[in-house]
mmCIF file of C-alpha atoms in Angstrom:
data_model
loop_
_atom_site.group_PDB
_atom_site.id
_atom_site.type_symbol
_atom_site.label_atom_id
_atom_site.label_comp_id
_atom_site.label_asym_id
_atom_site.label_seq_id
_atom_site.Cartn_x
_atom_site.Cartn_y
_atom_site.Cartn_z
ATOM 1 C CA UNK A 15 123.112 115.122 104.980
ATOM 2 C CA UNK A 16 120.552 114.198 106.957
ATOM 3 C CA UNK A 17 121.114 110.927 108.570
ATOM 4 C CA UNK A 18 117.719 108.624 109.421
ATOM 5 C CA UNK A 19 118.153 105.260 110.864
ATOM 6 C CA UNK A 20 114.856 103.493 109.799
ATOM 7 C CA UNK A 21 113.583 99.447 110.609
ATOM 8 C CA UNK A 22 115.518 97.113 108.352
ATOM 9 C CA UNK A 23 112.712 94.322 109.122
ATOM 10 C CA UNK A 24 110.092 93.508 111.475
ATOM 11 C CA UNK A 25 106.396 95.021 111.242
ATOM 12 C CA UNK A 26 107.969 98.627 111.593
ATOM 13 C CA UNK A 27 109.501 98.159 108.189
ATOM 14 C CA UNK A 28 107.097 97.850 105.769
ATOM 15 C CA UNK A 29 105.052 100.738 106.652
ATOM 16 C CA UNK A 30 107.918 102.936 107.469
ATOM 17 C CA UNK A 31 109.253 102.351 104.155
ATOM 18 C CA UNK A 32 105.764 103.965 102.773
ATOM 19 C CA UNK A 33 105.433 106.566 104.630
ATOM 20 C CA UNK A 34 108.595 107.773 103.844
ATOM 21 C CA UNK A 35 107.480 107.060 100.140
ATOM 22 C CA UNK A 36 104.287 109.314 100.453
ATOM 23 C CA UNK A 37 106.374 111.757 101.953
ATOM 24 C CA UNK A 38 108.694 112.090 98.853
ATOM 25 C CA UNK A 39 111.741 110.097 100.013
ATOM 26 C CA UNK A 40 113.149 107.656 97.830
ATOM 27 C CA UNK A 41 113.271 104.262 99.570
ATOM 28 C CA UNK A 42 115.521 100.916 99.338
ATOM 29 C CA UNK A 43 114.565 98.673 96.339
ATOM 30 C CA UNK A 44 116.235 95.039 98.385
ATOM 31 C CA UNK A 45 115.812 94.393 101.716
ATOM 32 C CA UNK A 46 120.003 92.960 101.660
ATOM 33 C CA UNK A 47 120.372 97.590 101.172
ATOM 34 C CA UNK A 48 121.693 98.257 104.756
ATOM 35 C CA UNK A 49 121.842 102.406 103.504
ATOM 36 C CA UNK A 50 120.663 104.735 100.707
ATOM 37 C CA UNK A 51 121.345 107.495 99.772
ATOM 38 C CA UNK A 52 118.315 110.153 98.500
ATOM 39 C CA UNK A 53 120.276 113.338 97.205
ATOM 40 C CA UNK A 54 117.280 115.145 95.656
ATOM 41 C CA UNK A 55 115.991 115.748 99.046
ATOM 42 C CA UNK A 56 119.616 115.736 100.966
ATOM 43 C CA UNK A 57 118.957 112.244 102.873
ATOM 44 C CA UNK A 58 121.061 109.507 103.942
ATOM 45 C CA UNK A 59 118.693 106.704 104.984
ATOM 46 C CA UNK A 60 120.240 103.466 107.194
ATOM 47 C CA UNK A 61 118.640 100.166 108.024
ATOM 48 C CA UNK A 62 118.980 98.685 110.914
ATOM 49 C CA UNK A 63 117.520 96.439 113.590
ATOM 50 C CA UNK A 64 114.439 98.180 115.076
ATOM 51 C CA UNK A 65 116.010 97.405 118.531
ATOM 52 C CA UNK A 66 119.081 98.809 117.480
ATOM 53 C CA UNK A 67 118.095 102.676 116.692
ATOM 54 C CA UNK A 68 117.612 104.217 119.822
ATOM 55 C CA UNK A 69 120.941 103.125 120.907
ATOM 56 C CA UNK A 70 122.746 104.276 117.054
ATOM 57 C CA UNK A 71 120.515 107.908 117.491
ATOM 58 C CA UNK A 72 121.634 108.724 121.321
ATOM 59 C CA UNK A 73 125.123 108.161 120.603
ATOM 60 C CA UNK A 74 124.714 110.892 117.741
ATOM 61 C CA UNK A 75 125.788 109.202 114.768
ATOM 62 C CA UNK A 76 122.694 109.355 113.129
ATOM 63 C CA UNK A 77 120.464 112.828 113.694
ATOM 64 C CA UNK A 78 116.597 110.883 113.993
ATOM 65 C CA UNK A 79 114.917 107.991 113.897
ATOM 66 C CA UNK A 80 112.067 105.309 113.408
ATOM 67 C CA UNK A 81 111.423 102.953 116.060
ATOM 68 C CA UNK A 82 109.110 101.770 118.327
ATOM 69 C CA UNK A 83 107.854 103.605 121.486
ATOM 70 C CA UNK A 84 108.302 100.201 123.017
ATOM 71 C CA UNK A 85 111.921 99.612 121.722
ATOM 72 C CA UNK A 86 112.689 103.428 122.650
ATOM 73 C CA UNK A 87 112.034 102.694 126.723
ATOM 74 C CA UNK A 88 113.555 99.023 126.776
ATOM 75 C CA UNK A 89 116.959 100.543 125.640
ATOM 76 C CA UNK A 90 117.457 103.298 128.042
ATOM 77 C CA UNK A 91 119.251 104.925 125.592
ATOM 78 C CA UNK A 92 119.381 108.729 125.655
ATOM 79 C CA UNK A 93 117.069 109.779 123.105
ATOM 80 C CA UNK A 94 113.534 111.252 122.776
ATOM 81 C CA UNK A 95 110.437 110.925 120.957
ATOM 82 C CA UNK A 96 109.574 113.791 119.266
ATOM 83 C CA UNK A 97 106.809 112.763 116.360
ATOM 84 C CA UNK A 98 104.321 109.931 117.068
ATOM 85 C CA UNK A 99 103.335 108.121 113.549
ATOM 86 C CA UNK A 100 100.368 106.109 114.679
ATOM 87 C CA UNK A 101 100.714 102.317 112.914
ATOM 88 C CA UNK A 102 102.276 99.476 114.751
ATOM 89 C CA UNK A 103 99.958 100.124 117.867
ATOM 90 C CA UNK A 104 100.351 97.858 120.398
ATOM 91 C CA UNK A 105 99.542 97.463 124.615
ATOM 92 C CA UNK A 106 101.584 95.547 127.099
ATOM 93 C CA UNK A 107 99.821 93.692 129.220
ATOM 94 C CA UNK A 108 100.541 91.545 132.277
ATOM 95 C CA UNK A 109 99.325 87.698 131.678
ATOM 96 C CA UNK A 110 99.541 84.871 133.813
ATOM 97 C CA UNK A 111 97.343 81.008 134.526
ATOM 98 C CA UNK A 112 93.612 82.043 135.375
ATOM 99 C CA UNK A 113 92.617 82.925 139.117
ATOM 100 C CA UNK A 114 96.920 82.554 139.890
ATOM 101 C CA UNK A 115 97.072 86.742 140.130
ATOM 102 C CA UNK A 116 95.075 89.428 141.414
ATOM 103 C CA UNK A 117 95.810 92.592 140.588
ATOM 104 C CA UNK A 118 99.730 94.230 140.062
ATOM 105 C CA UNK A 119 100.397 94.482 143.740
ATOM 106 C CA UNK A 120 99.900 90.421 143.533
ATOM 107 C CA UNK A 121 103.399 90.104 141.494
ATOM 108 C CA UNK A 122 105.383 90.991 144.636
ATOM 109 C CA UNK A 123 107.852 87.544 145.331
ATOM 110 C CA UNK A 124 106.943 86.368 141.813
ATOM 111 C CA UNK A 125 109.038 86.003 138.446
ATOM 112 C CA UNK A 126 108.168 87.705 135.433
ATOM 113 C CA UNK A 127 109.384 86.323 132.107
ATOM 114 C CA UNK A 128 109.220 89.411 129.108
ATOM 115 C CA UNK A 129 111.119 90.277 125.830
ATOM 116 C CA UNK A 130 110.888 93.918 126.902
ATOM 117 C CA UNK A 131 112.757 93.851 130.413
ATOM 118 C CA UNK A 132 113.605 97.311 130.207
ATOM 119 C CA UNK A 133 110.137 98.165 130.362
ATOM 120 C CA UNK A 134 108.519 96.123 132.717
ATOM 121 C CA UNK A 135 111.726 96.700 135.425
ATOM 122 C CA UNK A 136 110.987 100.030 135.460
ATOM 123 C CA UNK A 137 107.107 99.824 135.428
ATOM 124 C CA UNK A 138 107.168 97.098 138.961
ATOM 125 C CA UNK A 139 109.836 99.834 140.189
ATOM 126 C CA UNK A 140 107.799 102.346 139.626
ATOM 127 C CA UNK A 141 104.901 101.147 141.349
ATOM 128 C CA UNK A 142 107.050 99.544 143.966
ATOM 129 C CA UNK A 143 107.180 95.720 143.412
ATOM 130 C CA UNK A 144 109.894 93.942 144.119
ATOM 131 C CA UNK A 145 109.297 91.056 141.532
ATOM 132 C CA UNK A 146 111.909 89.013 139.470
ATOM 133 C CA UNK A 147 112.644 89.776 135.895
ATOM 134 C CA UNK A 148 113.760 87.335 133.220
ATOM 135 C CA UNK A 149 114.477 88.046 129.589
ATOM 136 C CA UNK A 150 113.579 86.174 127.169
ATOM 137 C CA UNK A 151 113.707 86.623 122.972
ATOM 138 C CA UNK A 152 110.021 85.309 121.946
ATOM 139 C CA UNK A 153 106.999 83.246 122.187
ATOM 140 C CA UNK A 154 106.935 84.251 126.388
ATOM 141 C CA UNK A 155 103.824 82.480 126.173
ATOM 142 C CA UNK A 156 105.377 78.647 127.177
ATOM 143 C CA UNK A 157 107.245 80.622 130.438
ATOM 144 C CA UNK A 158 104.339 79.780 132.555
ATOM 145 C CA UNK A 159 104.243 76.323 131.371
ATOM 146 C CA UNK A 160 108.207 75.334 131.584
ATOM 147 C CA UNK A 161 108.028 76.801 135.219
ATOM 148 C CA UNK A 162 110.552 80.091 133.969
ATOM 149 C CA UNK A 163 108.179 82.444 135.469
ATOM 150 C CA UNK A 164 104.644 82.602 137.144
ATOM 151 C CA UNK A 165 103.762 85.849 135.186
ATOM 152 C CA UNK A 166 104.852 87.153 131.994
ATOM 153 C CA UNK A 167 104.413 90.510 130.129
ATOM 154 C CA UNK A 168 103.902 91.179 126.770
ATOM 155 C CA UNK A 169 102.441 93.009 123.658
ATOM 156 C CA UNK A 170 98.664 91.969 123.441
ATOM 157 C CA UNK A 171 96.143 92.697 120.353
ATOM 158 C CA UNK A 172 93.579 90.586 120.258
ATOM 159 C CA UNK A 173 94.376 88.207 123.382
ATOM 160 C CA UNK A 174 94.384 84.997 121.092
ATOM 161 C CA UNK A 175 97.222 83.719 121.481
ATOM 162 C CA UNK A 176 97.292 84.520 125.133
ATOM 163 C CA UNK A 177 93.725 82.922 125.665
ATOM 164 C CA UNK A 178 95.277 79.523 123.364
ATOM 165 C CA UNK A 179 98.347 79.285 125.839
ATOM 166 C CA UNK A 180 95.578 78.786 128.768
ATOM 167 C CA UNK A 181 96.452 82.437 130.298
ATOM 168 C CA UNK A 182 94.627 85.323 131.254
ATOM 169 C CA UNK A 183 95.403 89.347 131.104
ATOM 170 C CA UNK A 184 95.643 90.855 134.421
ATOM 171 C CA UNK A 185 96.145 94.493 135.885
ATOM 172 C CA UNK A 186 96.412 97.627 134.013
ATOM 173 C CA UNK A 187 98.151 98.252 130.737
ATOM 174 C CA UNK A 188 102.213 98.298 131.746
ATOM 175 C CA UNK A 189 101.848 101.036 128.257
ATOM 176 C CA UNK A 190 100.677 101.681 124.909
ATOM 177 C CA UNK A 191 103.076 101.603 122.092
ATOM 178 C CA UNK A 192 103.193 103.341 118.515
ATOM 179 C CA UNK A 193 105.853 103.815 115.575
ATOM 180 C CA UNK A 194 107.681 107.390 116.566
ATOM 181 C CA UNK A 195 110.402 109.920 115.185
ATOM 182 C CA UNK A 196 113.237 110.280 117.957
ATOM 183 C CA UNK A 197 116.343 111.865 118.352
ATOM 184 C CA UNK A 198 118.927 112.267 120.644
ATOM 185 C CA UNK A 199 118.129 113.896 123.957
ATOM 186 C CA UNK A 200 119.251 117.298 124.256
ATOM 187 C CA UNK A 201 119.744 117.928 120.221
ATOM 188 C CA UNK A 202 119.281 120.712 118.343
ATOM 189 C CA UNK A 203 114.952 121.186 118.393
ATOM 190 C CA UNK A 204 115.163 123.746 115.926
ATOM 191 C CA UNK A 205 117.388 122.133 113.125
ATOM 192 C CA UNK A 206 116.000 123.218 109.749
ATOM 193 C CA UNK A 207 116.506 120.029 108.228
ATOM 194 C CA UNK A 208 114.449 117.723 111.178
ATOM 195 C CA UNK A 209 111.686 120.572 110.727
ATOM 196 C CA UNK A 210 110.999 120.149 107.086
ATOM 197 C CA UNK A 211 111.540 115.860 107.490
ATOM 198 C CA UNK A 212 108.976 115.775 110.834
ATOM 199 C CA UNK A 213 106.583 118.981 108.484
ATOM 200 C CA UNK A 214 106.472 116.109 105.817
ATOM 201 C CA UNK A 215 105.720 112.975 108.009
ATOM 202 C CA UNK A 216 102.898 115.583 109.575
ATOM 203 C CA UNK A 217 101.859 115.905 106.276
ATOM 204 C CA UNK A 218 100.856 112.648 105.429
ATOM 205 C CA UNK A 219 99.834 111.701 108.598
ATOM 206 C CA UNK A 220 96.899 114.575 108.086
ATOM 207 C CA UNK A 221 96.184 113.374 104.164
ATOM 208 C CA UNK A 222 95.558 109.990 106.193
ATOM 209 C CA UNK A 223 93.297 111.290 108.296
ATOM 210 C CA UNK A 224 91.404 113.543 106.318
ATOM 211 C CA UNK A 225 89.504 114.009 102.722
ATOM 212 C CA UNK A 226 88.499 116.801 100.717
ATOM 213 C CA UNK A 227 84.811 117.014 100.322
ATOM 214 C CA UNK A 228 83.104 119.094 96.997
ATOM 215 C CA UNK A 229 79.147 120.044 97.257
ATOM 216 C CA UNK A 230 76.861 122.472 96.056
ATOM 217 C CA UNK A 231 74.541 124.034 97.795
ATOM 218 C CA UNK A 232 71.504 126.910 98.589
ATOM 219 C CA UNK A 233 73.004 130.184 99.523
ATOM 220 C CA UNK A 234 70.064 129.587 102.497
ATOM 221 C CA UNK A 235 71.170 126.855 103.762
ATOM 222 C CA UNK A 236 75.115 127.526 103.089
ATOM 223 C CA UNK A 237 75.576 128.566 107.312
ATOM 224 C CA UNK A 238 74.364 124.780 108.382
ATOM 225 C CA UNK A 239 76.295 123.510 105.471
ATOM 226 C CA UNK A 240 78.759 125.476 106.439
ATOM 227 C CA UNK A 241 78.383 124.205 110.241
ATOM 228 C CA UNK A 242 79.026 120.673 109.105
ATOM 229 C CA UNK A 243 81.843 121.238 107.142
ATOM 230 C CA UNK A 244 84.047 124.303 108.971
ATOM 231 C CA UNK A 245 87.159 122.685 107.817
ATOM 232 C CA UNK A 246 90.978 124.083 109.018
ATOM 233 C CA UNK A 247 90.720 127.517 108.595
ATOM 234 C CA UNK A 248 86.998 127.922 106.908
ATOM 235 C CA UNK A 249 85.612 126.375 103.701
ATOM 236 C CA UNK A 250 86.576 127.419 100.697
ATOM 237 C CA UNK A 251 82.479 128.684 99.263
ATOM 238 C CA UNK A 252 82.225 129.870 95.059
ATOM 239 C CA UNK A 253 78.943 131.232 93.626
ATOM 240 C CA UNK A 254 77.683 129.050 90.488
ATOM 241 C CA UNK A 255 76.572 129.809 87.292
ATOM 242 C CA UNK A 256 72.797 129.318 88.362
ATOM 243 C CA UNK A 257 71.622 131.587 90.725
ATOM 244 C CA UNK A 258 71.276 131.090 94.608
ATOM 245 C CA UNK A 259 73.450 128.259 94.171
ATOM 246 C CA UNK A 260 77.172 127.662 95.050
ATOM 247 C CA UNK A 261 79.999 125.414 95.467
ATOM 248 C CA UNK A 262 81.246 124.754 98.243
ATOM 249 C CA UNK A 263 85.150 122.796 99.178
ATOM 250 C CA UNK A 264 86.550 121.794 102.566
ATOM 251 C CA UNK A 265 89.236 119.324 104.926
ATOM 252 C CA UNK A 266 86.830 116.982 106.338
ATOM 253 C CA UNK A 267 88.437 113.568 109.039
ATOM 254 C CA UNK A 268 87.927 110.970 106.772
ATOM 255 C CA UNK A 269 86.315 108.529 109.467
ATOM 256 C CA UNK A 270 83.237 111.274 109.346
ATOM 257 C CA UNK A 271 82.736 111.593 105.707
ATOM 258 C CA UNK A 272 79.785 109.367 105.332
ATOM 259 C CA UNK A 273 78.139 111.107 107.862
ATOM 260 C CA UNK A 274 78.743 113.838 106.955
ATOM 261 C CA UNK A 275 77.335 113.390 103.278
ATOM 262 C CA UNK A 276 74.501 112.387 104.707
ATOM 263 C CA UNK A 277 73.673 115.470 107.035
ATOM 264 C CA UNK A 278 74.565 117.681 103.701
ATOM 265 C CA UNK A 279 72.352 115.781 101.863
ATOM 266 C CA UNK A 280 69.481 116.379 103.926
ATOM 267 C CA UNK A 281 69.556 119.984 104.660
ATOM 268 C CA UNK A 282 69.244 119.772 100.872
ATOM 269 C CA UNK A 283 73.323 119.670 99.228
ATOM 270 C CA UNK A 284 74.048 117.625 95.361
ATOM 271 C CA UNK A 285 76.719 116.635 93.884
ATOM 272 C CA UNK A 286 78.723 115.946 96.735
ATOM 273 C CA UNK A 287 82.365 114.273 96.350
ATOM 274 C CA UNK A 288 85.010 113.291 98.072
ATOM 275 C CA UNK A 289 88.519 112.679 97.284
ATOM 276 C CA UNK A 290 91.920 111.464 98.796
ATOM 277 C CA UNK A 291 94.717 113.826 99.887
ATOM 278 C CA UNK A 292 97.731 112.886 99.044
ATOM 279 C CA UNK A 293 99.838 115.483 100.552
ATOM 280 C CA UNK A 294 99.594 118.349 102.883
ATOM 281 C CA UNK A 295 101.082 121.592 104.877
ATOM 282 C CA UNK A 296 99.077 122.911 107.229
#
């Protein structure tokens, strides 16, 4: 069986389970379950702390895992990213009291508090910055107020938490993270079971990105319509009972669907419909 590590809690857990369910895999019914077997798909899932997943995968005890890019890099484990999953996106930034730090070079000689010591230490080293890094587990915003550090490095979404703590973001982002699929570095890239798993997840990603669009249009407007909805290879075009009309079906990006519908209507297309895609293979 393919042995897969899945986050057991936190912001990665729910979306990961949802994606796996959409991909056709059985998932646990209770949060206390640490292992389940999906005999139909020949997969065994292990529910682990997100921070530990890269270490387990790197050891070779598990074939692949779902975790955050930040956690993979921070772990220093001998594992690699093989597929970004598009959820749990975050940005890592430095922050400090307003007016105390102007840019990255000003971090030299300072103490930086963070929950991601590996990421921050590597980033500073890559830029030749000699600064101390203090590891804290959560709530790093208080480190400056309590005199533990002059700078913090943490996940920044809206920046509200930092502003409430009297801090401001400085320098360029350290990194951007999201949920990813990982495997042990050097593992067989052509493993058929792993490739099947990746195809299923890629199918979910595409299904979430596109919708199926159907509409009717006059034959003389078909070329203009097809230019608006080229599909992936090309759209499906079928003649209608009424002479001079055709039915067209194509996949279109979900975020552009309303604009495309407007443009189709303007050139005379009618009965324009969109439907969700639940699964696909490209």
